[in-house]
Every structure is written in structure tokens, then in C-alpha cells.
Backbone as numpy.savetxt, mean C-alpha at the origin, in Angstrom:
# Nx Ny Nz CAx CAy CAz Cx Cy Cz
0.09 -0.16 -17.14 -0.70 0.88 -16.51 0.06 2.19 -16.62
-0.55 3.22 -17.18 0.09 4.53 -17.23 -0.56 5.46 -16.21
-0.13 6.73 -16.24 -0.57 7.68 -15.20 -2.06 7.94 -15.22
-2.74 7.67 -16.35 -4.17 7.96 -16.41 -5.03 6.73 -16.18
-4.38 5.57 -15.98 -5.13 4.34 -15.77 -5.27 4.02 -14.29
-6.29 3.26 -14.01 -6.53 2.78 -12.66 -6.59 1.26 -12.72
-5.97 0.60 -11.76 -5.98 -0.86 -11.76 -7.38 -1.40 -11.60
-8.14 -0.82 -10.70 -9.50 -1.25 -10.47 -10.46 -0.20 -11.01
-11.72 -0.55 -11.28 -12.65 0.40 -11.89 -13.00 1.57 -10.98
-13.51 2.64 -11.60 -13.99 3.78 -10.84 -15.21 3.36 -10.02
-15.52 4.12 -8.98 -16.70 3.87 -8.18 -16.42 3.25 -6.83
-15.15 2.92 -6.58 -14.80 2.38 -5.26 -14.66 3.52 -4.26
-14.85 3.24 -2.98 -14.65 4.28 -1.96 -13.22 4.85 -2.05
-13.10 6.16 -1.85 -11.80 6.83 -1.92 -11.15 6.77 -0.54
-9.91 6.27 -0.48 -9.23 6.24 0.83 -8.83 7.65 1.24
-9.05 7.94 2.49 -8.68 9.26 3.02 -8.01 9.08 4.38
-7.13 10.01 4.73 -6.52 9.93 6.06 -7.59 10.07 7.14
-7.33 9.47 8.28 -8.25 9.61 9.41 -8.29 11.09 9.80
-9.40 11.48 10.37 -9.56 12.89 10.75 -8.58 13.32 11.83
-8.01 12.37 12.57 -7.04 12.74 13.61 -5.65 12.99 13.02
-5.47 12.77 11.72 -4.20 13.09 11.07 -3.12 12.04 11.23
-3.40 10.95 11.91 -2.38 9.95 12.20 -1.72 9.40 10.93
-2.50 9.07 9.91 -1.94 8.47 8.69 -1.65 9.49 7.60
-1.85 10.78 7.86 -1.65 11.81 6.83 -0.25 11.77 6.22
0.84 11.55 6.99 2.16 11.48 6.34 2.26 10.38 5.30
1.61 9.27 5.52 1.61 8.18 4.55 0.93 8.64 3.26
-0.29 9.17 3.38 -1.05 9.57 2.18 -0.39 10.74 1.47
0.16 11.69 2.21 0.85 12.83 1.59 2.10 12.36 0.86
2.80 11.39 1.44 3.99 10.85 0.78 3.63 10.19 -0.54
2.56 9.41 -0.54 2.15 8.75 -1.78 1.87 9.78 -2.87
1.23 10.90 -2.53 0.97 11.94 -3.53 2.26 12.46 -4.15
3.34 12.47 -3.35 4.65 12.92 -3.83 5.47 11.79 -4.44
4.91 10.60 -4.51 5.61 9.47 -5.11 6.65 8.84 -4.19
6.45 8.97 -2.88 7.35 8.33 -1.92 6.53 7.53 -0.91
7.16 6.48 -0.43 6.54 5.64 0.59 7.14 6.00 1.94
6.31 6.36 2.88 6.78 6.67 4.23 6.13 5.67 5.19
6.96 5.21 6.11 6.52 4.23 7.10 6.85 4.78 8.48
6.01 4.47 9.43 6.19 4.95 10.79 7.35 4.23 11.47
8.18 5.04 12.18 9.32 4.48 12.90 9.42 5.17 14.27
9.68 4.39 15.28 9.79 4.91 16.64 11.10 5.67 16.79
11.04 6.88 17.32 12.24 7.68 17.54 13.00 7.22 18.79
12.35 6.45 19.63 13.01 5.98 20.86 13.78 4.68 20.63
13.14 3.67 20.07 13.79 2.36 19.92 14.19 2.05 18.48
13.73 2.87 17.52 14.07 2.64 16.12 13.24 1.59 15.42
12.25 1.04 16.09 11.42 0.01 15.49 10.45 0.57 14.46
10.24 -0.20 13.39 9.28 0.16 12.34 7.95 -0.47 12.68
6.87 0.17 12.24 5.58 -0.48 12.40 4.59 0.02 11.36
3.64 -0.84 11.04 2.55 -0.54 10.12 1.37 -1.36 10.54
0.17 -0.79 10.63 -0.31 0.53 10.34 0.03 1.52 11.41
-0.25 2.77 11.05 0.07 3.88 11.95 -0.62 3.76 13.31
0.13 4.06 14.32 -0.39 4.06 15.70 0.25 5.23 16.44
-0.40 5.68 17.50 0.15 6.78 18.30 1.28 6.28 19.20
1.33 4.97 19.42 2.28 4.41 20.37 3.10 3.31 19.70
4.36 3.18 20.10 5.23 2.14 19.57 4.82 0.79 20.18
4.68 -0.19 19.33 4.29 -1.52 19.81 5.43 -2.22 20.55
6.65 -1.77 20.35 7.80 -2.42 21.00 8.12 -1.84 22.37
8.31 -0.51 22.40 8.79 0.11 23.65 7.75 0.99 24.32
6.57 1.11 23.70 5.44 1.89 24.24 5.71 3.39 24.27
6.68 3.85 23.51 6.95 5.29 23.41 5.87 5.95 22.55
5.61 7.22 22.85 4.69 8.01 22.03 5.47 8.89 21.05
6.77 8.70 20.98 7.63 9.51 20.13 7.79 8.83 18.76
6.74 8.87 17.97 6.73 8.22 16.67 7.05 9.21 15.56
7.80 8.76 14.56 8.11 9.58 13.41 7.80 8.84 12.12
8.17 9.45 11.01 7.95 8.85 9.70 9.24 8.92 8.92
9.55 7.86 8.18 10.75 7.84 7.35 10.40 7.31 5.96
11.10 7.85 4.99 10.93 7.40 3.61 11.67 6.08 3.42
11.03 5.14 2.77 11.65 3.85 2.47 11.45 3.55 0.99
12.34 2.74 0.45 12.21 2.30 -0.93 10.95 1.44 -1.06
10.13 1.73 -2.06 8.92 0.90 -2.24 9.25 -0.41 -2.93
10.03 -1.20 -2.25 10.43 -2.52 -2.75 10.25 -3.54 -1.65
9.86 -4.72 -2.02 9.67 -5.75 -1.03 9.51 -7.11 -1.68
8.90 -8.01 -0.94 8.66 -9.34 -1.46 7.26 -9.78 -1.03
6.68 -10.64 -1.84 5.32 -11.09 -1.57 5.35 -12.06 -0.39
4.64 -11.71 0.66 4.54 -12.57 1.84 3.34 -13.50 1.70
2.26 -12.97 1.13 1.04 -13.75 0.94 0.23 -13.09 -0.18
-0.73 -13.78 -0.70 -1.55 -13.22 -1.77 -2.87 -13.95 -1.87
-3.80 -13.31 -2.62 -5.10 -13.92 -2.88 -5.61 -13.42 -4.22
-6.12 -14.33 -5.03 -6.78 -13.94 -6.27 -8.26 -13.81 -5.95
-8.80 -12.61 -6.09 -10.17 -12.33 -5.70 -11.09 -12.49 -6.91
-12.06 -13.36 -6.77 -13.02 -13.61 -7.84 -14.38 -12.99 -7.52
-14.72 -12.92 -6.25 -16.04 -12.43 -5.83 -16.01 -10.91 -5.71
-16.97 -10.20 -6.32 -16.99 -8.73 -6.19 -17.38 -8.31 -4.77
-16.44 -7.76 -4.05 -16.68 -7.36 -2.66 -17.29 -5.96 -2.58
-17.49 -5.31 -3.72 -18.12 -3.99 -3.80 -18.87 -3.95 -5.13
-20.02 -3.29 -5.19 -20.78 -3.24 -6.45 -19.95 -2.75 -7.65
-19.01 -1.84 -7.43 -18.19 -1.32 -8.53 -17.28 -2.40 -9.13
-17.07 -3.48 -8.41 -16.19 -4.54 -8.88 -16.92 -5.65 -9.64
-18.26 -5.54 -9.70 -19.03 -6.55 -10.41 -18.57 -6.61 -11.87
-18.16 -7.80 -12.29 -17.69 -8.00 -13.67 -16.24 -7.62 -13.90
-15.49 -7.27 -12.84 -14.09 -6.87 -13.00 -13.10 -7.85 -12.37
-13.56 -9.00 -11.95 -12.63 -9.97 -11.39 -12.06 -10.88 -12.44
-11.05 -11.60 -12.12 -10.38 -11.56 -10.83 -9.38 -10.41 -10.77
-8.90 -10.17 -9.58 -7.77 -9.28 -9.35 -6.96 -9.89 -8.21
-5.73 -9.43 -8.07 -4.83 -10.06 -7.09 -4.47 -9.07 -5.99
-4.68 -9.50 -4.76 -4.30 -8.71 -3.58 -3.07 -9.37 -2.98
-2.06 -8.56 -2.69 -0.83 -9.09 -2.12 -0.54 -8.44 -0.77
0.10 -9.21 0.08 0.64 -8.71 1.34 2.15 -8.65 1.12
2.70 -7.45 1.10 4.10 -7.23 0.77 4.90 -6.94 2.03
6.00 -7.63 2.17 6.90 -7.46 3.31 8.08 -6.60 2.87
8.45 -5.63 3.70 9.57 -4.73 3.41 10.76 -5.13 4.28
11.72 -5.91 3.73 12.86 -6.38 4.54 13.71 -5.23 5.09
13.78 -4.11 4.37 14.61 -2.99 4.80 13.90 -2.10 5.82
12.69 -2.46 6.22 11.96 -1.72 7.24 11.41 -2.72 8.26
12.30 -3.60 8.73 11.95 -4.53 9.80 10.80 -5.46 9.43
10.67 -5.73 8.13 9.66 -6.67 7.63 8.22 -6.25 7.89
7.98 -4.94 7.98 6.59 -4.52 8.08 5.88 -4.96 6.81
4.59 -5.14 6.91 3.81 -5.65 5.78 2.70 -4.67 5.41
2.58 -4.46 4.10 1.55 -3.60 3.55 0.72 -4.40 2.56
-0.54 -4.04 2.45 -1.42 -4.73 1.52 -1.66 -3.85 0.31
-1.83 -4.46 -0.84 -2.11 -3.72 -2.07 -2.49 -4.68 -3.17
-2.68 -4.13 -4.35 -3.01 -4.95 -5.51 -1.74 -5.24 -6.30
-1.68 -6.41 -6.90 -0.59 -6.77 -7.80 -1.07 -6.49 -9.21
-0.48 -5.49 -9.85 -0.92 -5.12 -11.19 -0.37 -6.11 -12.21
-0.97 -6.06 -13.38 -0.60 -6.98 -14.44 -1.72 -7.96 -14.68
-1.40 -9.02 -15.38 -2.38 -10.05 -15.72 -3.01 -10.62 -14.44
-4.32 -10.51 -14.29 -4.94 -11.02 -13.06 -4.87 -12.54 -12.92
-4.42 -13.21 -13.97 -4.28 -14.68 -13.90 -2.81 -15.10 -13.90
-1.93 -14.12 -13.67 -0.49 -14.41 -13.63 -0.16 -15.35 -12.47
0.94 -16.06 -12.64 1.43 -16.90 -11.56 2.02 -15.99 -10.48
1.65 -16.25 -9.24 2.15 -15.46 -8.12 2.98 -16.38 -7.23
4.17 -15.91 -6.87 5.08 -16.72 -6.08 5.38 -16.04 -4.75
5.19 -16.79 -3.67 5.56 -16.27 -2.36 7.07 -15.97 -2.37
7.45 -14.80 -1.91 8.85 -14.40 -1.87 9.31 -13.65 -3.12
8.43 -13.55 -4.13 8.80 -12.82 -5.35 9.05 -11.34 -5.04
10.05 -10.77 -5.72 10.37 -9.34 -5.54 9.30 -8.48 -6.22
8.90 -7.42 -5.54 7.93 -6.47 -6.09 8.42 -5.05 -5.83
7.90 -4.14 -6.65 8.17 -2.72 -6.43 6.85 -1.97 -6.45
6.82 -0.87 -5.75 5.61 -0.07 -5.67 5.38 0.73 -6.93
4.11 0.89 -7.27 3.68 1.72 -8.39 2.69 2.72 -7.81
2.97 4.00 -8.01 2.11 5.04 -7.45 1.01 5.37 -8.45
-0.22 5.04 -8.08 -1.37 5.26 -8.96 -2.06 6.55 -8.50
-1.82 7.62 -9.25 -2.34 8.94 -8.88 -3.75 9.15 -9.44
-4.59 9.76 -8.62 -5.96 10.10 -9.02 -6.17 11.59 -8.73
-5.52 12.47 -9.50 -5.60 13.92 -9.21 -6.96 14.52 -9.52
-7.77 13.89 -10.37 -9.05 14.46 -10.76 -10.23 13.86 -9.99
-9.95 13.02 -9.01 -11.02 12.46 -8.17 -11.61 13.56 -7.30
-12.81 13.33 -6.79 -13.45 14.34 -5.92 -12.56 14.64 -4.72
-11.85 13.67 -4.24 -10.80 13.85 -3.23 -9.52 13.30 -3.85
-8.66 14.18 -4.40 -7.43 13.68 -5.02 -6.65 12.79 -4.06
-6.15 11.69 -4.61 -5.43 10.74 -3.78 -4.49 9.90 -4.64
-3.64 9.14 -3.99 -2.73 8.23 -4.67 -2.78 6.89 -3.96
-2.79 5.83 -4.76 -2.77 4.47 -4.21 -1.40 3.86 -4.48
-0.98 2.99 -3.62 0.25 2.24 -3.83 -0.13 0.83 -4.30
0.24 0.54 -5.54 0.03 -0.80 -6.09 1.39 -1.47 -6.18
1.42 -2.72 -6.58 2.67 -3.47 -6.65 2.79 -4.19 -7.97
4.00 -4.36 -8.45 4.27 -5.18 -9.64 5.54 -5.98 -9.39
5.56 -7.15 -9.99 6.74 -8.01 -9.81 7.90 -7.45 -10.62
9.11 -7.71 -10.13 10.33 -7.28 -10.81 11.28 -8.47 -10.87
12.20 -8.39 -11.80 13.25 -9.40 -11.86 12.94 -10.59 -12.63
């Protein structure tokens, strides 16, 4: 996949930050090619998805920190059924739940790029791939994953 390719076909809904701005640091980071995850300034706990309050200590003093887009596959699914009309005829594809050990094992979901029939192993090392869509009606970047090692 190069900078002009998309893992999944065009026509899918474009992800956008919520209007309250809560997830904007995540989406803005992806546009810059960095992964940012929410971290509590009071207790230091990491969490995903974004929330106004820390799930551990109930503080409202939440911040964002850049983390390496590397992790391991916690779970996965090979999707055969088109869950959106734009996906008709484009299956299968692989959705992975990636755990980030260096960020308190928070988990993010994304697509595993590469052969859609590849063998997937729980615990396999993956790295993030920033899929930029600068010419979309709402420019955005997606975080995909690929196996390493």
C-alpha cells in the first residue's frame, strides 16, 4: 500500500472528530503521522477511547501523549460479509484489535493490511500505517496495521 492507495474501497463513511472536540487530538495526530493516546495527568493511567474523565481515578485532568504505533494483535476477525454497500465484492478483509504494551495495554481497532487471507496470530507484532486521504471531501487519516518481524 502506498500513499495514494486505500486499504478499503472508496464510498465508506468518513471518520470525523466529535463536535465536542474530545477526539480531535487523536485525529489531528494521525494527519501528522503520529499516534496520540489519552493519558490522565493525575494518576498517569492510559485509556482508549477518549473520555472527559479518567476511568481509574475519576479526574477530569486528561491529556494526550504521543506513543509509538507498535503493538501486538490481541484479537482479530476476517470479515466476509459486506457490512456497508461500498464493501460489496471487496471481502474478505481483516479487522484486528491491537494492544499497546507501552501504553498500559490500551487496545485500538483497525484493519490488518496485506493479503486478506494471510495467517493471523494472536500476539503477533504489528506497526501502524498512516493511510492519508488528503483529497477526500473531509481530509482525514486512518490508522491501519501490518505485521512486522
